[in-house]
Tab-separated table of C-alpha atoms and ligand atoms in Angstrom:
chain	number	residue	atom	x	y	z
A	662	UNK	CA	-20.350	1.747	5.212
A	663	UNK	CA	-17.789	-0.886	5.356
A	664	UNK	CA	-15.126	1.530	4.594
A	665	UNK	CA	-15.701	3.289	7.880
A	666	UNK	CA	-15.495	0.030	9.832
A	667	UNK	CA	-12.372	-1.073	8.028
A	668	UNK	CA	-10.197	1.427	9.638
A	669	UNK	CA	-10.297	0.388	13.248
A	670	UNK	CA	-9.875	-3.274	12.196
A	671	UNK	CA	-6.568	-2.112	10.371
A	672	UNK	CA	-5.379	-0.611	13.616
A	673	UNK	CA	-6.069	-3.699	15.493
A	674	UNK	CA	-4.247	-5.740	13.158
A	675	UNK	CA	-1.434	-3.096	13.121
A	676	UNK	CA	-1.208	-3.544	16.887
A	677	UNK	CA	-1.111	-7.176	16.777
A	678	UNK	CA	1.685	-7.156	14.422
A	679	UNK	CA	3.608	-4.610	16.420
A	680	UNK	CA	3.219	-6.686	19.603
A	681	UNK	CA	4.266	-9.813	17.624
A	682	UNK	CA	7.296	-8.163	16.365
A	683	UNK	CA	8.444	-7.384	19.818
A	684	UNK	CA	7.484	-10.699	21.610
A	685	UNK	CA	9.554	-12.648	18.903
A	686	UNK	CA	13.037	-11.176	20.126
A	687	UNK	CA	14.712	-12.736	23.026
A	688	UNK	CA	13.626	-11.949	26.406
A	689	UNK	CA	16.092	-9.896	28.471
A	690	UNK	CA	16.425	-10.922	31.994
A	691	UNK	CA	17.843	-9.533	35.234
A	692	UNK	CA	18.208	-5.904	36.219
A	693	UNK	CA	19.382	-3.282	33.840
A	694	UNK	CA	22.673	-3.273	35.315
A	695	UNK	CA	23.017	-7.140	35.066
A	696	UNK	CA	21.964	-6.981	31.496
A	697	UNK	CA	25.138	-4.563	30.886
A	698	UNK	CA	27.337	-7.282	32.566
A	699	UNK	CA	27.850	-5.051	35.744
A	700	UNK	CA	30.985	-3.148	36.255
A	701	UNK	CA	33.114	-5.564	34.238
A	702	UNK	CA	30.664	-5.270	31.130
A	703	UNK	CA	30.481	-1.630	31.540
A	704	UNK	CA	34.446	-1.289	31.595
A	705	UNK	CA	34.494	-3.316	28.406
A	706	UNK	CA	31.777	-1.150	26.920
A	707	UNK	CA	33.704	2.185	27.601
A	708	UNK	CA	36.958	0.672	26.485
A	709	UNK	CA	35.228	-0.155	23.138
A	710	UNK	CA	33.453	3.204	23.048
A	711	UNK	CA	37.003	4.905	23.598
A	712	UNK	CA	38.623	3.169	20.778
A	713	UNK	CA	35.661	4.410	18.433
A	714	UNK	CA	36.073	7.860	19.674
A	715	UNK	CA	39.821	7.699	18.879
A	716	UNK	CA	39.163	6.877	15.376
A	717	UNK	CA	36.349	9.461	14.720
A	718	UNK	CA	37.637	12.874	13.623
A	719	UNK	CA	34.211	14.404	14.609
A	720	UNK	CA	34.926	13.388	18.233
A	721	UNK	CA	38.737	12.682	18.965
A	722	UNK	CA	39.792	16.493	18.905
A	723	UNK	CA	37.360	17.062	21.797
A	724	UNK	CA	39.146	14.853	24.074
A	725	UNK	CA	42.649	16.238	23.160
A	726	UNK	CA	43.131	17.723	26.633
A	727	UNK	CA	41.317	15.095	28.603
A	728	UNK	CA	42.919	12.761	31.111
A	729	UNK	CA	41.609	9.566	29.549
A	730	UNK	CA	42.118	7.296	32.593
A	731	UNK	CA	40.153	9.551	34.701
A	732	UNK	CA	37.278	10.036	32.053
A	733	UNK	CA	37.155	6.324	31.665
A	734	UNK	CA	36.777	5.826	35.406
A	735	UNK	CA	34.172	8.562	35.703
A	736	UNK	CA	32.171	7.356	32.610
A	737	UNK	CA	31.954	3.837	33.986
A	738	UNK	CA	30.699	5.258	37.305
A	739	UNK	CA	28.219	7.528	35.670
A	740	UNK	CA	26.729	4.579	33.323
A	741	UNK	CA	26.607	2.417	36.447
A	742	UNK	CA	24.548	4.982	38.523
A	743	UNK	CA	22.292	5.605	35.291
A	744	UNK	CA	21.588	1.978	35.277
A	745	UNK	CA	20.935	1.752	39.016
A	746	UNK	CA	24.131	-0.091	39.793
A	747	UNK	CA	25.673	0.005	43.316
A	748	UNK	CA	28.172	2.858	42.384
A	749	UNK	CA	28.684	6.431	43.353
A	750	UNK	CA	29.574	8.951	40.725
A	751	UNK	CA	32.307	11.108	41.667
A	752	UNK	CA	32.615	13.519	38.680
A	753	UNK	CA	31.186	16.848	37.997
A	754	UNK	CA	27.630	17.533	36.637
A	755	UNK	CA	26.939	17.243	32.769
A	756	UNK	CA	26.530	20.964	32.320
A	757	UNK	CA	29.627	21.904	33.904
A	758	UNK	CA	31.694	19.077	32.288
A	759	UNK	CA	30.873	19.854	28.864
A	760	UNK	CA	30.771	23.744	28.952
A	761	UNK	CA	33.344	25.025	26.682
A	762	UNK	CA	33.526	22.069	24.385
A	763	UNK	CA	30.816	23.495	22.085
A	764	UNK	CA	29.653	20.084	21.208
A	765	UNK	CA	27.338	20.117	18.188
A	766	UNK	CA	24.063	18.146	17.636
A	767	UNK	CA	25.889	16.064	15.114
A	768	UNK	CA	28.823	15.302	17.407
A	769	UNK	CA	26.425	14.389	20.205
A	770	UNK	CA	24.626	12.012	17.799
A	771	UNK	CA	27.806	10.579	16.651
A	772	UNK	CA	28.536	9.552	20.280
A	773	UNK	CA	25.173	8.010	20.377
A	774	UNK	CA	25.620	6.050	17.395
A	775	UNK	CA	29.140	4.832	18.601
A	776	UNK	CA	27.302	3.728	22.020
A	777	UNK	CA	24.714	1.984	19.907
A	778	UNK	CA	27.478	0.151	17.867
A	779	UNK	CA	29.342	-0.746	21.072
A	780	UNK	CA	26.480	-1.951	22.755
A	781	UNK	CA	25.597	-4.187	19.617
A	782	UNK	CA	29.162	-5.534	19.701
A	783	UNK	CA	28.925	-6.435	23.309
A	784	UNK	CA	25.477	-8.393	22.641
A	785	UNK	CA	23.556	-6.131	25.004
A	786	UNK	CA	19.903	-6.958	24.702
A	787	UNK	CA	17.855	-4.459	22.504
A	788	UNK	CA	15.413	-3.612	24.987
A	789	UNK	CA	18.306	-2.853	27.508
A	790	UNK	CA	20.068	-0.779	24.947
A	791	UNK	CA	16.913	1.193	24.506
A	792	UNK	CA	16.451	1.927	27.913
A	793	UNK	CA	19.753	3.324	28.542
A	794	UNK	CA	19.336	5.463	25.525
A	795	UNK	CA	16.208	6.655	27.103
A	796	UNK	CA	17.964	7.653	30.153
A	797	UNK	CA	20.628	9.394	28.478
A	798	UNK	CA	18.462	11.315	25.966
A	799	UNK	CA	17.290	14.113	28.538
A	800	UNK	CA	21.032	14.962	29.084
A	801	UNK	CA	21.437	16.357	25.599
A	802	UNK	CA	20.290	19.866	26.581
A	803	UNK	CA	23.123	20.172	29.075
A	804	UNK	CA	25.729	18.852	26.766
A	805	UNK	CA	25.316	20.465	23.276
A	806	UNK	CA	26.396	23.988	22.430
A	807	UNK	CA	27.646	25.048	25.863
B	638	UNK	CA	8.964	16.120	-28.957
B	639	UNK	CA	6.095	13.585	-28.470
B	640	UNK	CA	4.205	13.150	-25.195
B	641	UNK	CA	5.821	9.774	-24.654
B	642	UNK	CA	9.433	10.875	-24.651
B	643	UNK	CA	8.731	13.945	-22.657
B	644	UNK	CA	7.252	11.902	-20.048
B	645	UNK	CA	10.322	9.616	-20.070
B	646	UNK	CA	12.504	12.567	-19.768
B	647	UNK	CA	10.896	13.779	-16.599
B	648	UNK	CA	11.560	10.464	-15.007
B	649	UNK	CA	15.155	10.974	-15.462
B	650	UNK	CA	15.512	13.427	-12.631
B	651	UNK	CA	14.385	11.348	-9.653
B	652	UNK	CA	16.197	8.198	-10.970
B	653	UNK	CA	19.480	10.256	-11.488
B	654	UNK	CA	19.084	11.627	-7.960
B	655	UNK	CA	18.449	8.411	-6.562
B	656	UNK	CA	21.610	6.732	-8.411
B	657	UNK	CA	23.812	9.794	-7.558
B	658	UNK	CA	23.074	9.457	-3.841
B	659	UNK	CA	23.422	5.694	-3.815
B	660	UNK	CA	26.995	6.080	-5.663
B	661	UNK	CA	28.405	8.724	-3.200
B	662	UNK	CA	30.705	7.546	-0.501
B	663	UNK	CA	29.474	6.359	2.932
B	664	UNK	CA	28.178	8.789	5.477
B	665	UNK	CA	31.701	10.066	6.375
B	666	UNK	CA	31.942	12.777	3.870
B	667	UNK	CA	30.430	16.059	3.669
B	668	UNK	CA	26.792	14.896	3.811
B	669	UNK	CA	24.251	16.328	5.901
B	670	UNK	CA	24.129	13.262	8.171
B	671	UNK	CA	24.092	14.652	11.614
B	672	UNK	CA	20.634	13.371	12.956
B	673	UNK	CA	20.088	9.868	14.174
B	674	UNK	CA	19.179	7.057	11.932
B	675	UNK	CA	15.531	6.820	10.852
B	676	UNK	CA	14.815	10.263	12.377
B	677	UNK	CA	13.942	11.889	9.045
B	678	UNK	CA	11.050	9.330	8.441
B	679	UNK	CA	10.233	8.421	4.867
B	680	UNK	CA	8.299	10.501	2.249
B	681	UNK	CA	4.457	10.780	2.153
B	682	UNK	CA	2.293	10.803	-1.075
B	683	UNK	CA	2.706	14.518	-1.642
B	684	UNK	CA	6.388	14.710	-1.231
B	685	UNK	CA	6.677	15.881	2.579
B	686	UNK	CA	8.723	13.982	5.067
B	687	UNK	CA	6.452	11.595	6.958
B	688	UNK	CA	5.217	8.148	6.849
B	689	UNK	CA	3.770	6.796	3.593
B	690	UNK	CA	0.611	8.805	3.603
B	691	UNK	CA	0.716	11.298	6.527
B	692	UNK	CA	3.050	14.185	6.803
B	693	UNK	CA	5.092	14.135	10.143
B	694	UNK	CA	6.653	16.895	12.088
B	695	UNK	CA	10.167	15.701	11.096
B	696	UNK	CA	12.100	17.347	8.065
B	697	UNK	CA	13.392	15.343	5.404
B	698	UNK	CA	16.747	13.590	5.677
B	699	UNK	CA	19.444	13.830	8.246
B	700	UNK	CA	20.526	17.568	8.360
B	701	UNK	CA	21.010	19.283	11.920
B	702	UNK	CA	20.650	22.912	12.742
B	703	UNK	CA	24.148	23.263	11.183
B	704	UNK	CA	23.653	21.488	7.922
B	705	UNK	CA	21.584	21.388	4.734
B	706	UNK	CA	20.314	18.359	3.124
B	707	UNK	CA	18.408	17.149	0.151
B	708	UNK	CA	16.319	13.972	-0.246
B	709	UNK	CA	14.685	12.342	-3.328
B	710	UNK	CA	11.932	9.730	-3.308
B	711	UNK	CA	10.250	7.352	-5.782
B	712	UNK	CA	6.782	5.699	-4.811
B	713	UNK	CA	4.401	3.524	-6.424
B	714	UNK	CA	1.012	2.328	-5.237
B	715	UNK	CA	-0.855	-0.368	-6.917
B	716	UNK	CA	-4.369	-1.061	-5.936
B	717	UNK	CA	-7.158	-3.275	-7.398
B	718	UNK	CA	-8.128	-0.955	-10.247
B	719	UNK	CA	-5.587	1.950	-10.097
B	720	UNK	CA	-1.948	2.781	-9.869
B	721	UNK	CA	-0.255	5.913	-8.410
B	722	UNK	CA	3.306	7.145	-8.999
B	723	UNK	CA	4.691	9.818	-6.924
B	724	UNK	CA	8.208	11.166	-7.115
B	725	UNK	CA	10.125	14.297	-6.254
B	726	UNK	CA	12.585	15.922	-3.788
B	727	UNK	CA	13.015	17.897	-0.759
B	728	UNK	CA	15.499	20.121	0.784
B	729	UNK	CA	16.200	20.512	4.332
B	730	UNK	CA	17.466	23.802	5.545
B	731	UNK	CA	19.101	23.521	9.022
B	732	UNK	CA	16.377	21.158	10.197
B	733	UNK	CA	14.145	24.097	10.266
B	734	UNK	CA	12.603	24.537	7.015
B	735	UNK	CA	11.510	21.860	4.479
B	736	UNK	CA	10.865	22.610	0.772
B	737	UNK	CA	9.728	19.980	-1.497
B	738	UNK	CA	8.559	19.416	-5.006
B	739	UNK	CA	6.610	16.541	-6.137
B	740	UNK	CA	4.642	14.946	-8.965
B	741	UNK	CA	1.782	12.602	-8.808
B	742	UNK	CA	0.542	10.631	-11.665
B	743	UNK	CA	-2.421	8.669	-11.218
B	744	UNK	CA	-3.107	5.809	-13.666
B	745	UNK	CA	-6.772	5.583	-14.426
B	746	UNK	CA	-6.534	1.838	-15.043
B	747	UNK	CA	-10.059	0.264	-15.142
B	748	UNK	CA	-11.855	3.446	-15.192
B	749	UNK	CA	-9.598	4.351	-18.203
B	750	UNK	CA	-10.771	1.523	-20.096
B	751	UNK	CA	-14.477	2.283	-19.233
B	752	UNK	CA	-14.140	5.812	-20.271
B	753	UNK	CA	-12.773	4.798	-23.501
B	754	UNK	CA	-9.347	6.247	-22.602
B	755	UNK	CA	-7.092	3.249	-22.030
B	756	UNK	CA	-3.735	4.166	-20.550
B	757	UNK	CA	-4.927	7.480	-19.353
B	758	UNK	CA	-3.611	9.133	-16.158
B	759	UNK	CA	-4.164	12.337	-14.130
B	760	UNK	CA	-1.034	14.338	-13.138
B	761	UNK	CA	-0.683	16.759	-10.222
B	762	UNK	CA	2.151	18.898	-9.051
B	763	UNK	CA	2.668	19.612	-5.268
B	764	UNK	CA	4.933	22.338	-3.553
B	765	UNK	CA	5.511	21.689	-0.068
B	766	UNK	CA	6.682	23.849	2.714
B	767	UNK	CA	7.223	22.775	6.317
B	768	UNK	CA	8.455	24.861	9.231
B	769	UNK	CA	9.493	22.982	12.347
B	770	UNK	CA	8.142	25.093	15.143
B	771	UNK	CA	9.424	23.503	18.174
B	772	UNK	CA	10.893	20.377	19.837
B	773	UNK	CA	13.075	17.479	18.713
B	774	UNK	CA	11.429	14.249	17.796
B	775	UNK	CA	13.859	12.294	20.009
B	776	UNK	CA	15.441	14.432	22.549
B	777	UNK	CA	12.694	16.996	23.819
B	778	UNK	CA	10.134	16.258	26.427
B	779	UNK	CA	7.360	17.342	24.434
B	780	UNK	CA	6.874	16.293	20.722
B	781	UNK	CA	8.342	17.875	17.713
B	782	UNK	CA	5.726	20.395	16.154
B	783	UNK	CA	5.733	21.513	12.654
B	784	UNK	CA	3.312	23.521	10.584
B	785	UNK	CA	3.066	23.004	6.731
B	786	UNK	CA	1.371	23.868	3.387
B	787	UNK	CA	1.039	21.675	0.380
B	788	UNK	CA	0.206	23.837	-2.713
B	789	UNK	CA	-1.355	21.652	-5.211
B	790	UNK	CA	-2.099	21.899	-8.984
B	791	UNK	CA	-4.011	19.317	-11.118
B	792	UNK	CA	-2.754	19.315	-14.531
B	793	UNK	CA	-5.314	17.105	-16.198
B	794	UNK	CA	-8.627	18.642	-14.826
B	795	UNK	CA	-11.041	17.482	-17.412
B	796	UNK	CA	-12.050	14.299	-15.788
B	797	UNK	CA	-12.212	15.774	-12.208
B	798	UNK	CA	-14.212	18.776	-13.668
B	799	UNK	CA	-16.602	16.164	-15.413
B	800	UNK	CA	-16.910	14.477	-11.735
B	801	UNK	CA	-17.980	17.701	-10.410
B	802	UNK	CA	-14.773	19.163	-8.751
B	803	UNK	CA	-14.912	23.000	-8.368
B	804	UNK	CA	-11.110	24.003	-8.831
B	805	UNK	CA	-7.883	22.588	-10.374
B	806	UNK	CA	-5.920	23.783	-7.486
B	807	UNK	CA	-5.821	23.950	-3.589
B	808	UNK	CA	-3.765	24.304	-0.678
B	809	UNK	CA	-3.690	21.964	2.256
B	810	UNK	CA	-2.529	23.504	5.611
B	811	UNK	CA	-1.423	21.221	8.483
B	812	UNK	CA	0.030	20.967	11.865
B	813	UNK	CA	1.647	17.804	13.061
B	814	UNK	CA	3.164	16.717	16.314
B	815	UNK	CA	5.555	13.732	16.246
B	816	UNK	CA	7.466	11.976	19.195
B	817	UNK	CA	9.495	8.802	19.733
B	818	UNK	CA	9.026	7.573	23.095
B	819	UNK	CA	12.257	5.912	23.790
B	820	UNK	CA	12.043	2.381	25.004
B	821	UNK	CA	8.383	2.802	25.784
B	822	UNK	CA	6.883	-0.316	23.987
B	823	UNK	CA	8.134	-2.983	26.173
B	824	UNK	CA	11.719	-1.676	25.887
B	825	UNK	CA	11.380	-0.780	22.170
B	826	UNK	CA	11.271	2.753	20.735
B	827	UNK	CA	7.565	3.993	19.906
B	828	UNK	CA	6.779	6.558	17.359
B	829	UNK	CA	3.509	8.331	17.564
B	830	UNK	CA	2.296	10.986	15.105
B	831	UNK	CA	-0.762	13.130	15.069
B	832	UNK	CA	-1.542	15.485	12.237
B	833	UNK	CA	-4.359	17.854	11.678
B	834	UNK	CA	-5.241	19.018	8.240
B	835	UNK	CA	-7.487	21.592	6.450
B	836	UNK	CA	-7.957	20.313	2.955
B	837	UNK	CA	-10.556	20.504	-0.045
B	838	UNK	CA	-8.540	18.078	-1.956
B	839	UNK	CA	-10.404	15.153	-3.477
B	840	UNK	CA	-8.317	12.093	-3.591
B	841	UNK	CA	-5.234	14.169	-2.695
B	842	UNK	CA	-6.301	16.483	-5.401
B	843	UNK	CA	-6.048	13.975	-8.222
B	844	UNK	CA	-9.840	14.513	-8.516
B	845	UNK	CA	-9.533	18.179	-8.043
B	846	UNK	CA	-10.779	20.442	-5.237
B	847	UNK	CA	-14.109	20.900	-3.744
B	848	UNK	CA	-17.385	19.591	-5.133
B	849	UNK	CA	-21.149	19.378	-4.732
B	850	UNK	CA	-20.895	17.945	-1.254
B	851	UNK	CA	-18.665	20.671	0.271
B	852	UNK	CA	-15.111	22.156	0.325
B	853	UNK	CA	-12.415	22.682	3.017
B	854	UNK	CA	-12.602	20.428	5.753
B	855	UNK	CA	-10.634	19.561	9.057
B	856	UNK	CA	-9.118	16.147	8.907
B	857	UNK	CA	-7.323	13.875	11.506
B	858	UNK	CA	-4.362	11.894	10.442
B	859	UNK	CA	-2.533	9.432	12.716
B	860	UNK	CA	0.614	7.237	12.742
B	861	UNK	CA	2.302	4.823	15.042
B	862	UNK	CA	5.260	2.581	14.732
B	863	UNK	CA	7.613	0.496	16.896
B	864	UNK	CA	11.261	0.055	16.102
B	865	UNK	CA	12.416	-3.673	16.662
B	866	UNK	CA	16.124	-2.278	16.209
B	867	UNK	CA	17.584	0.923	14.951
B	868	UNK	CA	17.059	0.119	11.303
B	869	UNK	CA	13.600	-0.986	11.151
B	870	UNK	CA	10.100	0.508	11.929
B	871	UNK	CA	6.783	-1.395	11.651
B	872	UNK	CA	3.659	0.543	11.979
B	873	UNK	CA	0.502	1.745	10.632
B	874	UNK	CA	-1.327	4.995	9.309
B	875	UNK	CA	-4.598	6.467	9.098
B	876	UNK	CA	-5.702	9.478	7.024
B	877	UNK	CA	-9.102	10.923	7.033
B	878	UNK	CA	-10.002	12.707	3.779
B	879	UNK	CA	-12.883	15.032	2.392
B	880	UNK	CA	-15.860	13.519	0.851
B	881	UNK	CA	-16.755	16.254	-1.486
B	882	UNK	CA	-17.927	14.402	-4.713
B	883	UNK	CA	-21.398	12.957	-4.639
B	884	UNK	CA	-20.341	11.028	-7.913
B	885	UNK	CA	-17.296	9.446	-6.365
B	886	UNK	CA	-17.440	8.724	-2.682
B	887	UNK	CA	-14.132	8.992	-0.807
B	888	UNK	CA	-13.034	7.005	1.982
B	889	UNK	CA	-10.050	7.357	4.491
B	890	UNK	CA	-6.630	5.806	3.629
B	891	UNK	CA	-4.931	3.542	5.705
B	892	UNK	CA	-1.904	1.390	5.621
B	893	UNK	CA	0.444	-1.012	7.590
B	894	UNK	CA	4.199	-0.542	6.771
B	895	UNK	CA	7.571	-1.659	7.183
B	896	UNK	CA	10.386	0.957	6.680
B	897	UNK	CA	14.009	-0.069	6.515
B	898	UNK	CA	16.896	2.276	7.093
B	899	UNK	CA	20.035	0.184	6.399
B	900	UNK	CA	22.116	3.548	6.355
B	901	UNK	CA	21.603	7.283	6.032
B	902	UNK	CA	21.887	7.285	2.381
B	903	UNK	CA	18.964	5.283	1.462
B	904	UNK	CA	15.720	3.935	2.976
B	905	UNK	CA	12.780	1.821	1.661
B	906	UNK	CA	9.315	1.315	2.730
B	907	UNK	CA	6.756	-1.440	1.882
B	908	UNK	CA	3.134	-1.127	2.892
B	909	UNK	CA	-0.240	-2.785	2.369
B	910	UNK	CA	-2.689	0.104	1.848
B	911	UNK	CA	-6.260	0.498	1.849
B	912	UNK	CA	-7.638	3.331	-0.034
B	913	UNK	CA	-11.371	2.423	0.326
B	914	UNK	CA	-13.256	3.704	-2.492
B	915	UNK	CA	-11.660	5.734	-5.377
B	916	UNK	CA	-13.376	7.333	-8.211
B	917	UNK	CA	-16.338	4.966	-8.106
B	918	UNK	CA	-14.426	1.737	-7.520
B	919	UNK	CA	-14.579	0.428	-3.970
B	920	UNK	CA	-12.306	-1.573	-1.855
B	921	UNK	CA	-9.115	-0.372	-3.462
B	922	UNK	CA	-6.337	-2.267	-1.661
B	923	UNK	CA	-2.993	-3.171	-2.686
B	924	UNK	CA	0.874	-2.585	-2.211
B	925	UNK	CA	2.738	0.616	-1.580
B	926	UNK	CA	6.542	0.686	-2.372
B	927	UNK	CA	8.746	3.647	-1.785
B	928	UNK	CA	12.527	4.484	-1.791
B	929	UNK	CA	14.384	7.605	-0.475
B	930	UNK	CA	17.725	8.631	-1.125
B	931	UNK	CA	19.540	11.454	0.839
B	932	UNK	CA	22.254	13.628	-0.500
C	2361	HEM	C1	24.851	11.433	26.801
C	2361	HEM	C2	26.023	11.740	26.602
C	2361	HEM	C3	27.159	11.937	27.366
C	2361	HEM	C4	27.245	11.634	28.621
C	2361	HEM	C5	26.450	10.749	29.577
C	2361	HEM	C6	28.635	12.075	29.046
C	2361	HEM	C7	29.137	11.976	30.207
C	2361	HEM	C8	30.409	12.275	30.593
C	2361	HEM	C9	31.026	12.089	31.957
C	2361	HEM	C10	30.546	11.445	32.983
C	2361	HEM	C11	32.250	12.845	31.772
C	2361	HEM	C12	33.386	12.829	33.085
C	2361	HEM	C13	32.930	14.042	33.951
C	2361	HEM	C14	34.200	14.588	34.604
C	2361	HEM	O1	35.075	14.872	34.107
C	2361	HEM	O2	33.880	14.951	35.885
C	2361	HEM	C15	32.423	13.428	30.612
C	2361	HEM	C16	33.482	14.158	30.179
C	2361	HEM	C17	33.732	14.628	28.880
C	2361	HEM	N1	32.834	14.303	27.712
C	2361	HEM	FE1	31.001	13.713	27.775
C	2361	HEM	N2	29.222	12.675	27.907
C	2361	HEM	C18	28.373	12.728	26.930
C	2361	HEM	C19	28.379	13.215	25.716
C	2361	HEM	C20	29.547	13.828	25.159
C	2361	HEM	C21	29.925	14.201	23.838
C	2361	HEM	C22	28.788	14.141	22.664
C	2361	HEM	C23	31.184	14.692	23.723
C	2361	HEM	C24	31.841	15.049	22.601
C	2361	HEM	C25	31.877	14.768	21.352
C	2361	HEM	C26	31.935	14.525	25.033
C	2361	HEM	C27	32.962	15.016	25.485
C	2361	HEM	C28	33.367	14.912	26.820
C	2361	HEM	C29	34.797	15.354	27.037
C	2361	HEM	C30	35.876	15.935	26.027
C	2361	HEM	C31	34.960	15.013	28.403
C	2361	HEM	C32	36.156	15.320	29.334
C	2361	HEM	C33	36.144	16.850	29.784
C	2361	HEM	C34	37.601	16.979	30.455
C	2361	HEM	O3	38.625	16.594	29.980
C	2361	HEM	O4	37.406	17.647	31.636
C	2361	HEM	N3	30.686	13.826	25.943
C	2361	HEM	N4	31.169	13.090	29.900
């Protein structure tokens, strides 16, 4: 009998621990855009990202024919819009831009991992990082294997 | 060759695999490491990728659709009166098919002493096959779905047979749905898994298959975890089990776990497990420790 009662008790304890784990990390404040340090923060983030791309043989070749200053400007705009910042994105849509690049699943994830590392280096709160990732994830289908 | 040295030789394989994986250079080489950290989960008791006790829809390791990867694992569970070792390896073919081989060794502990067989154990082999049917655990709108089978063969059937088990082998069939809801738990990633299994295995098959109280049943399994950061998952699992032996009641398994993914080569899981009543001893609770290495 007790065995059957025990499982829900475990689940309750599990929930409590999970919530505890989350509550113990520093609270992120302000809008998502503010947590990324607005346009200045995003520019620094994209610069850090570009350095990581340049050093990664899985990614660098894809940018061989890219106008980097233009990419940098458009990528900042794009992130700013995704984070509900006061910007306008003036580039093309994701599917169009990445068509012909034949980006693999592994290359996509490599970019995500560089983004996570860059956000970590900028001390962006974990919850803000996760919310950006959540907004970028649905774009993957427009970016890989086209 | 005596029994003891044979046993020791069998342990060399998983340990060698773990050591080899740990010794290889970081994840820049030719490794199958294209998927995101932690997205291959850990290894459950019968050798399939999952949590600690529940198979998930994810496939072992980090291979993408363009890669082939291998994972080995070693697990020990110690509860009040028993211990269980499980070890094995899995192959991930293009993140579509997972093939796994594993061995379970159940140490009879207190029961062995009572039966006049101190140090006795029951062994089982499990062959796993899992097919990812659809979805991606992180990127798709719908969960990742997989179907799988675990073909098990009990190698020391005399005790299970005496306890009333009908057969020394059996096949579990399951369908699993797993999804990571990004940022969904107050900004933290939330993983949810549900598995539906058809099985006649008594205590995973350690006590054989079927019995006086029935045979194959449909069973529910559930997992949930939160990721405080990209390298950590904290969660719990619950696994229903058949209860086929009048002689040895069987309860659901549950556990509370912390999984650590320092890199794509290595991961470790520590859990507090509650196995309920096992082979006539109630309240079997204790520690679960597991390590995985990816090639
Ligand atoms: C969620 C992930 C991604 C986002 C949000 C994103 C966003 C963007 C944006 C905003 C642009 C500029 C658009 C324009 O030129 O009009 C761009 C261009 C580009 N992206 Fe991505 N991208 C992502 C993933 C990737 C990945 C994984 C790769 C390669 C490994 C990649 C390679 C490129 C290249 C090479 C260009 C420049 C194309 C050109 O020169 O015309 N992107 N991306």
